[in-house]
Amino acid sequence: MDNHYTQFSGNNPFGSQAKMCFHSDRLFDYLNKGDCKPVFAEVNLSSVCNLKCKWCISSNFTQKDVLNKRVFVGFVKGFTDMGGKAITFSGGGEPTLHLDFDSFVVITRNYGIELGLMTNGVFADKTDVIGRNCKWVRFSLDTLDKMKYKKNKGIDAVDIVCNNIRELQPFPIKRGINVNIGEDYTIQEAKDIISFASEYAEYIQFRPILPRYFTNEKVLLNKGVWDFLLSLDSSSINLSNDKLSDIQGGGCLFPYRSCEGHFFSFVLNSNGDILPCMYHPNDDRFVFGNLNNASFEEIWKSKQRKSVIDFLRFEIDMEKECQMCCKNHELNKFIQFFKYPTEGLDINFL
């Protein structure tokens, strides 16, 4: 089983640290010049969603926005001009709900940018544009139990999601399924969804439900199910053991001096804000700039962005204000390793 997210393996879709080896030019600029051009952008097309997941990481979004098409076109051009390589549509809402979703997909590909999609899978008439243009798509499908799905997400949509996954099978696109394991998750649910994924997806990811930083939650996980999954032997099953280990290890939840991953991987929010991450919507302390007021290149080189970088380095208390095991968590650990390699490591003894 592919449990080690940092291992150098082609069948691990989540190995951010290993992937950074293919962007040594950006890493060199960051380490030697103090800044670099970004590699990846996570784009929130919409903060509107058609589900109401109990553990939604974006439930602190207070405004309902959709990304302006003119703003998006200008962003993709600027991102491409600065050497950007890939975009994932995801975010505070369901990206396929955007009325211009099909157009945004085609625009992105026309600029030569690789495209990924994270979706709840509750959409209609999108499989063709997704299948022909996206490099990968990851569906959130925790269970095939219709009653439990409705209880956790607000509607009965298992058949819709499963059908959309099946319809993508003829296309040259990598299909993944993401599964959140809560306290009431059962081994039978895991067996059922693994059986489905073995026929219609390239991989399946199981992960604990993470406590949200803006709530008072604890880790939600059925350990019996997790132990069962650990006993399986399949390279297509990914367990977020890195997250579970970091949360339950008893050590520091943020084992790095500061947040630095945003130099390589940042967020475009649905209101036009360029941000280091998606976890602090409508908080000006985290806003590099807004595309309604400036171009992407202007924002990337702005004093405001430098001010936010300083805030993230010297002022924020990550333990109180940041999401544990966030999108850039592994990148932050990787950068910490490169910036301070002599701390407890004999780097020259290969």
Short mmCIF file of C-alpha atoms in Angstrom, two decimals:
data_model
loop_
_atom_site.label_atom_id
_atom_site.label_comp_id
_atom_site.label_asym_id
_atom_site.label_seq_id
_atom_site.Cartn_x
_atom_site.Cartn_y
_atom_site.Cartn_z
CA MET A 1 0.00 0.00 0.00
CA ASP A 2 1.21 3.48 -0.87
CA ASN A 3 1.26 4.98 2.63
CA HIS A 4 4.42 7.09 2.35
CA TYR A 5 3.53 10.38 0.72
CA THR A 6 7.13 11.49 0.47
CA GLN A 7 8.37 8.39 -1.32
CA PHE A 8 9.65 8.76 -4.87
CA SER A 9 6.99 6.71 -6.59
CA GLY A 10 5.03 7.34 -9.76
CA ASN A 11 1.85 5.79 -8.38
CA ASN A 12 1.44 8.27 -5.52
CA PRO A 13 -0.74 11.23 -6.59
CA PHE A 14 -0.19 13.09 -3.31
CA GLY A 15 3.62 13.19 -3.04
CA SER A 16 4.09 16.98 -3.01
CA GLN A 17 7.61 16.79 -1.61
CA ALA A 18 8.80 14.36 -4.27
CA LYS A 19 7.14 16.44 -6.99
CA MET A 20 9.18 19.50 -5.95
CA CYS A 21 12.28 17.78 -7.33
CA PHE A 22 10.92 18.55 -10.79
CA HIS A 23 10.84 22.28 -9.98
CA SER A 24 14.42 22.74 -8.85
CA ASP A 25 14.67 26.04 -10.77
CA ARG A 26 11.91 27.59 -8.61
CA LEU A 27 13.38 26.12 -5.45
CA PHE A 28 16.80 27.54 -6.39
CA ASP A 29 15.35 31.02 -6.90
CA TYR A 30 13.42 30.83 -3.64
CA LEU A 31 16.48 29.75 -1.62
CA ASN A 32 18.94 32.12 -3.30
CA LYS A 33 16.86 35.12 -4.35
CA GLY A 34 14.13 35.09 -1.72
CA ASP A 35 11.28 34.72 -4.19
CA CYS A 36 10.26 32.67 -7.21
CA LYS A 37 7.58 32.26 -9.84
CA PRO A 38 4.71 30.01 -8.79
CA VAL A 39 4.15 26.50 -10.10
CA PHE A 40 0.56 25.77 -9.14
CA ALA A 41 -2.70 27.60 -8.43
CA GLU A 42 -5.81 26.34 -6.70
CA VAL A 43 -8.75 28.26 -8.16
CA ASN A 44 -12.06 28.63 -6.36
CA LEU A 45 -14.54 29.22 -9.16
CA SER A 46 -17.43 29.58 -6.74
CA SER A 47 -18.19 29.75 -3.03
CA VAL A 48 -21.65 28.31 -3.73
CA CYS A 49 -22.26 24.60 -3.13
CA ASN A 50 -25.10 22.16 -3.73
CA LEU A 51 -24.24 20.00 -0.68
CA LYS A 52 -24.09 20.64 3.06
CA CYS A 53 -21.30 18.39 4.29
CA LYS A 54 -21.07 18.13 8.08
CA TRP A 55 -17.31 18.58 8.07
CA CYS A 56 -17.04 21.16 5.26
CA ILE A 57 -13.68 22.90 5.53
CA SER A 58 -15.18 25.98 3.84
CA SER A 59 -18.15 26.49 6.13
CA ASN A 60 -16.57 29.74 7.33
CA PHE A 61 -17.16 31.33 3.91
CA THR A 62 -19.69 34.06 4.67
CA GLN A 63 -20.07 35.53 1.18
CA LYS A 64 -21.37 33.80 -1.93
CA ASP A 65 -19.20 34.76 -4.90
CA VAL A 66 -18.54 33.45 -8.38
CA LEU A 67 -15.33 34.20 -10.25
CA ASN A 68 -15.70 36.82 -12.97
CA LYS A 69 -14.84 35.49 -16.44
CA ARG A 70 -12.86 38.59 -17.47
CA VAL A 71 -10.85 38.36 -14.26
CA PHE A 72 -10.18 34.67 -14.84
CA VAL A 73 -8.98 35.16 -18.42
CA GLY A 74 -6.57 37.89 -17.30
CA PHE A 75 -5.34 35.68 -14.49
CA VAL A 76 -4.65 32.65 -16.69
CA LYS A 77 -2.71 34.79 -19.14
CA GLY A 78 -0.65 36.35 -16.36
CA PHE A 79 -0.11 33.00 -14.63
CA THR A 80 1.08 31.49 -17.92
CA ASP A 81 3.40 34.43 -18.64
CA MET A 82 5.01 33.92 -15.22
CA GLY A 83 5.67 30.26 -15.91
CA GLY A 84 2.68 28.73 -14.11
CA LYS A 85 2.21 25.07 -14.93
CA ALA A 86 -1.00 23.72 -13.40
CA ILE A 87 -4.38 24.75 -11.99
CA THR A 88 -6.90 22.83 -9.93
CA PHE A 89 -10.52 23.92 -9.84
CA SER A 90 -11.74 23.34 -6.29
CA GLY A 91 -12.44 25.57 -3.38
CA GLY A 92 -15.04 27.11 -1.16
CA GLY A 93 -17.91 25.76 -3.27
CA GLU A 94 -18.58 23.26 -6.03
CA PRO A 95 -16.66 24.39 -9.17
CA THR A 96 -18.99 22.74 -11.68
CA LEU A 97 -21.83 25.00 -10.51
CA HIS A 98 -20.20 28.02 -12.15
CA LEU A 99 -22.23 28.95 -15.23
CA ASP A 100 -19.00 29.43 -17.21
CA PHE A 101 -17.37 26.20 -16.00
CA ASP A 102 -17.11 24.66 -19.47
CA SER A 103 -15.64 27.87 -20.87
CA PHE A 104 -13.13 28.17 -18.00
CA VAL A 105 -11.94 24.62 -18.64
CA VAL A 106 -11.33 25.28 -22.33
CA ILE A 107 -9.65 28.66 -21.67
CA THR A 108 -7.23 27.04 -19.22
CA ARG A 109 -6.27 24.30 -21.65
CA ASN A 110 -5.92 26.76 -24.54
CA TYR A 111 -3.18 28.49 -22.56
CA GLY A 112 -1.35 25.17 -22.20
CA ILE A 113 -1.97 24.91 -18.45
CA GLU A 114 -2.54 21.43 -17.02
CA LEU A 115 -5.89 21.16 -15.26
CA GLY A 116 -7.20 19.12 -12.35
CA LEU A 117 -10.65 19.09 -10.75
CA MET A 118 -11.84 18.39 -7.22
CA THR A 119 -15.61 17.90 -7.19
CA ASN A 120 -18.44 16.45 -5.16
CA GLY A 121 -19.58 14.84 -8.40
CA VAL A 122 -23.13 16.18 -8.26
CA PHE A 123 -23.33 17.66 -11.74
CA ALA A 124 -24.98 17.04 -15.10
CA ASP A 125 -23.64 17.19 -18.67
CA LYS A 126 -20.03 17.88 -17.66
CA THR A 127 -18.30 14.55 -18.26
CA ASP A 128 -17.31 15.32 -21.85
CA VAL A 129 -15.61 18.66 -21.14
CA ILE A 130 -13.98 17.24 -17.98
CA GLY A 131 -12.86 14.02 -19.63
CA ARG A 132 -11.36 15.71 -22.69
CA ASN A 133 -9.53 18.51 -20.89
CA CYS A 134 -8.63 17.63 -17.30
CA LYS A 135 -5.56 15.60 -16.45
CA TRP A 136 -7.26 14.20 -13.35
CA VAL A 137 -10.48 14.48 -11.39
CA ARG A 138 -11.02 13.58 -7.73
CA PHE A 139 -14.54 12.85 -6.52
CA SER A 140 -15.63 13.24 -2.92
CA LEU A 141 -17.59 10.04 -2.30
CA ASP A 142 -17.35 8.83 1.27
CA THR A 143 -19.88 6.02 1.14
CA LEU A 144 -22.23 4.11 -1.15
CA ASP A 145 -24.79 3.93 1.68
CA LYS A 146 -27.50 6.30 0.42
CA MET A 147 -29.00 7.02 3.83
CA LYS A 148 -25.64 7.81 5.40
CA TYR A 149 -24.59 9.94 2.41
CA LYS A 150 -27.78 12.01 2.76
CA LYS A 151 -27.29 12.30 6.52
CA ASN A 152 -23.75 13.64 6.09
CA LYS A 153 -24.20 15.74 2.94
CA GLY A 154 -27.82 16.83 2.92
CA ILE A 155 -29.10 15.17 -0.26
CA ASP A 156 -29.36 11.73 -1.83
CA ALA A 157 -26.84 11.88 -4.68
CA VAL A 158 -24.89 8.60 -4.56
CA ASP A 159 -26.29 7.39 -7.89
CA ILE A 160 -25.48 10.71 -9.60
CA VAL A 161 -21.87 10.69 -8.41
CA CYS A 162 -21.30 7.03 -9.26
CA ASN A 163 -22.78 7.50 -12.72
CA ASN A 164 -20.53 10.50 -13.42
CA ILE A 165 -17.49 8.47 -12.37
CA ARG A 166 -18.55 5.62 -14.69
CA GLU A 167 -19.17 7.98 -17.61
CA LEU A 168 -15.59 9.26 -17.41
CA GLN A 169 -14.16 5.77 -17.85
CA PRO A 170 -13.70 6.00 -21.67
CA PHE A 171 -11.71 9.25 -21.41
CA PRO A 172 -7.91 9.59 -20.94
CA ILE A 173 -8.24 11.09 -17.46
CA LYS A 174 -7.04 9.83 -14.08
CA ARG A 175 -10.05 9.29 -11.81
CA GLY A 176 -9.71 9.32 -8.03
CA ILE A 177 -12.11 8.98 -5.12
CA ASN A 178 -11.65 10.73 -1.78
CA VAL A 179 -13.16 9.14 1.34
CA ASN A 180 -13.49 10.80 4.75
CA ILE A 181 -13.61 8.29 7.61
CA GLY A 182 -15.65 9.38 10.60
CA GLU A 183 -16.39 7.70 13.90
CA ASP A 184 -19.41 5.82 12.54
CA TYR A 185 -17.73 4.63 9.34
CA THR A 186 -17.82 0.85 8.91
CA ILE A 187 -15.54 -1.78 7.40
CA GLN A 188 -18.37 -2.81 5.09
CA GLU A 189 -18.60 0.74 3.73
CA ALA A 190 -14.88 0.67 3.07
CA LYS A 191 -15.12 -2.70 1.30
CA ASP A 192 -18.02 -1.52 -0.87
CA ILE A 193 -16.34 1.67 -2.03
CA ILE A 194 -13.00 -0.07 -2.62
CA SER A 195 -14.82 -2.59 -4.82
CA PHE A 196 -16.45 0.24 -6.78
CA ALA A 197 -13.17 2.15 -7.09
CA SER A 198 -11.28 -0.94 -8.29
CA GLU A 199 -13.54 -1.00 -11.34
CA TYR A 200 -13.99 2.70 -12.11
CA ALA A 201 -11.09 4.68 -10.62
CA GLU A 202 -7.31 4.64 -10.68
CA TYR A 203 -6.95 5.29 -6.96
CA ILE A 204 -8.87 5.88 -3.76
CA GLN A 205 -7.77 8.06 -0.84
CA PHE A 206 -8.91 7.49 2.74
CA ARG A 207 -8.34 10.22 5.29
CA PRO A 208 -9.46 11.16 8.79
CA ILE A 209 -11.92 14.01 9.17
CA LEU A 210 -9.67 16.89 10.19
CA PRO A 211 -10.65 19.24 13.01
CA ARG A 212 -11.36 22.67 11.52
CA TYR A 213 -9.26 25.47 13.01
CA PHE A 214 -12.31 27.71 13.50
CA THR A 215 -14.18 25.09 15.56
CA ASN A 216 -13.57 23.14 18.76
CA GLU A 217 -13.46 19.71 17.14
CA LYS A 218 -11.38 16.60 17.66
CA VAL A 219 -10.20 14.03 15.12
CA LEU A 220 -13.11 11.92 13.88
CA LEU A 221 -11.93 8.42 12.94
CA ASN A 222 -12.95 4.80 13.36
CA LYS A 223 -9.63 3.17 14.25
CA GLY A 224 -10.96 -0.31 13.47
CA VAL A 225 -11.62 0.73 9.89
CA TRP A 226 -8.21 2.36 9.64
CA ASP A 227 -6.49 -0.79 10.91
CA PHE A 228 -8.45 -2.82 8.36
CA LEU A 229 -7.26 -0.53 5.57
CA LEU A 230 -3.68 -0.81 6.80
CA SER A 231 -3.92 -4.57 6.41
CA LEU A 232 -4.74 -4.33 2.70
CA ASP A 233 -2.09 -4.62 0.01
CA SER A 234 -2.92 -2.39 -2.92
CA SER A 235 -0.93 0.39 -4.58
CA SER A 236 -4.20 2.08 -5.62
CA ILE A 237 -5.28 2.65 -1.99
CA ASN A 238 -3.80 5.74 -0.34
CA LEU A 239 -4.06 6.34 3.39
CA SER A 240 -3.41 9.82 4.78
CA ASN A 241 -1.11 8.44 7.44
CA ASP A 242 0.95 11.61 7.26
CA LYS A 243 -2.04 13.64 8.45
CA LEU A 244 -3.02 11.13 11.11
CA SER A 245 0.54 10.91 12.39
CA ASP A 246 0.94 14.67 12.57
CA ILE A 247 -2.37 15.12 14.39
CA GLN A 248 -2.01 12.27 16.88
CA GLY A 249 1.75 12.26 17.28
CA GLY A 250 1.70 14.51 20.32
CA GLY A 251 4.29 16.85 18.82
CA CYS A 252 4.04 20.21 17.13
CA LEU A 253 1.15 20.45 14.68
CA PHE A 254 3.17 22.92 12.60
CA PRO A 255 6.73 21.53 12.45
CA TYR A 256 8.14 24.47 10.49
CA ARG A 257 9.14 28.01 11.37
CA SER A 258 6.72 29.70 9.00
CA CYS A 259 4.32 29.21 6.12
CA GLU A 260 6.34 29.26 2.88
CA GLY A 261 4.52 26.87 0.55
CA HIS A 262 2.53 29.70 -1.05
CA PHE A 263 5.63 30.76 -3.01
CA PHE A 264 5.00 27.67 -5.14
CA SER A 265 1.30 26.95 -4.56
CA PHE A 266 -1.30 29.67 -3.95
CA VAL A 267 -5.04 30.29 -4.22
CA LEU A 268 -7.27 32.44 -6.41
CA ASN A 269 -10.54 32.94 -4.55
CA SER A 270 -13.92 33.39 -6.20
CA ASN A 271 -13.99 37.11 -5.30
CA GLY A 272 -10.71 37.75 -7.17
CA ASP A 273 -8.39 37.67 -4.14
CA ILE A 274 -4.94 36.10 -4.52
CA LEU A 275 -4.16 34.32 -1.24
CA PRO A 276 -1.54 32.03 0.32
CA CYS A 277 -4.28 29.50 1.13
CA MET A 278 -8.05 28.98 1.04
CA TYR A 279 -8.63 28.81 4.78
CA HIS A 280 -9.00 32.53 5.59
CA PRO A 281 -11.63 34.00 3.26
CA ASN A 282 -12.46 37.68 3.64
CA ASP A 283 -9.50 38.28 5.96
CA ASP A 284 -7.38 41.13 4.56
CA ARG A 285 -4.32 39.99 6.51
CA PHE A 286 -3.95 37.12 4.05
CA VAL A 287 -4.73 38.93 0.78
CA PHE A 288 -1.81 39.46 -1.63
CA GLY A 289 -4.06 41.57 -3.84
CA ASN A 290 -7.26 41.43 -5.88
CA LEU A 291 -7.43 40.83 -9.62
CA ASN A 292 -10.22 43.37 -9.99
CA ASN A 293 -7.66 46.05 -9.13
CA ALA A 294 -4.34 44.77 -10.52
CA SER A 295 -2.83 42.15 -12.82
CA PHE A 296 -1.49 38.89 -11.43
CA GLU A 297 2.12 39.91 -12.08
CA GLU A 298 1.58 43.27 -10.36
CA ILE A 299 0.13 41.48 -7.34
CA TRP A 300 2.97 38.94 -7.21
CA LYS A 301 5.54 41.76 -7.18
CA SER A 302 3.58 44.10 -4.93
CA LYS A 303 4.44 45.58 -1.55
CA GLN A 304 1.17 44.20 -0.24
CA ARG A 305 2.28 40.63 -1.01
CA LYS A 306 5.61 41.25 0.72
CA SER A 307 3.70 42.59 3.72
CA VAL A 308 1.57 39.44 3.88
CA ILE A 309 4.71 37.29 3.62
CA ASP A 310 6.17 39.12 6.61
CA PHE A 311 2.91 38.64 8.50
CA LEU A 312 3.01 34.90 7.82
CA ARG A 313 6.65 34.70 8.87
CA PHE A 314 6.77 36.86 11.95
CA GLU A 315 3.30 37.59 13.33
CA ILE A 316 0.73 34.82 12.89
CA ASP A 317 0.26 32.23 15.59
CA MET A 318 -0.27 29.12 13.45
CA GLU A 319 -1.40 27.02 16.42
CA LYS A 320 -4.36 29.38 16.94
CA GLU A 321 -5.20 30.59 13.44
CA CYS A 322 -4.18 27.97 10.89
CA GLN A 323 -5.72 24.77 9.59
CA MET A 324 -3.75 21.72 10.68
CA CYS A 325 -2.50 19.52 7.83
CA CYS A 326 -3.44 22.21 5.30
CA LYS A 327 -2.88 22.07 1.55
CA ASN A 328 0.67 23.41 1.87
CA HIS A 329 1.57 21.47 5.03
CA GLU A 330 3.86 19.00 3.25
CA LEU A 331 5.45 21.76 1.16
CA ASN A 332 6.14 23.74 4.34
CA LYS A 333 7.89 20.73 5.88
CA PHE A 334 9.88 20.25 2.67
CA ILE A 335 10.99 23.89 2.59
CA GLN A 336 11.90 23.81 6.28
CA PHE A 337 14.16 20.84 5.50
CA PHE A 338 15.90 22.73 2.69
CA LYS A 339 16.29 26.04 4.52
CA TYR A 340 17.72 24.51 7.70
CA PRO A 341 19.31 21.20 6.62
CA THR A 342 22.15 21.13 9.12
CA GLU A 343 19.83 20.97 12.11
CA GLY A 344 20.34 17.36 13.17
CA LEU A 345 21.24 16.03 9.72
CA ASP A 346 24.68 15.21 8.26
CA ILE A 347 23.81 16.26 4.72
CA ASN A 348 27.09 15.27 3.07
CA PHE A 349 27.05 11.64 4.16
CA LEU A 350 25.14 10.07 1.31
#
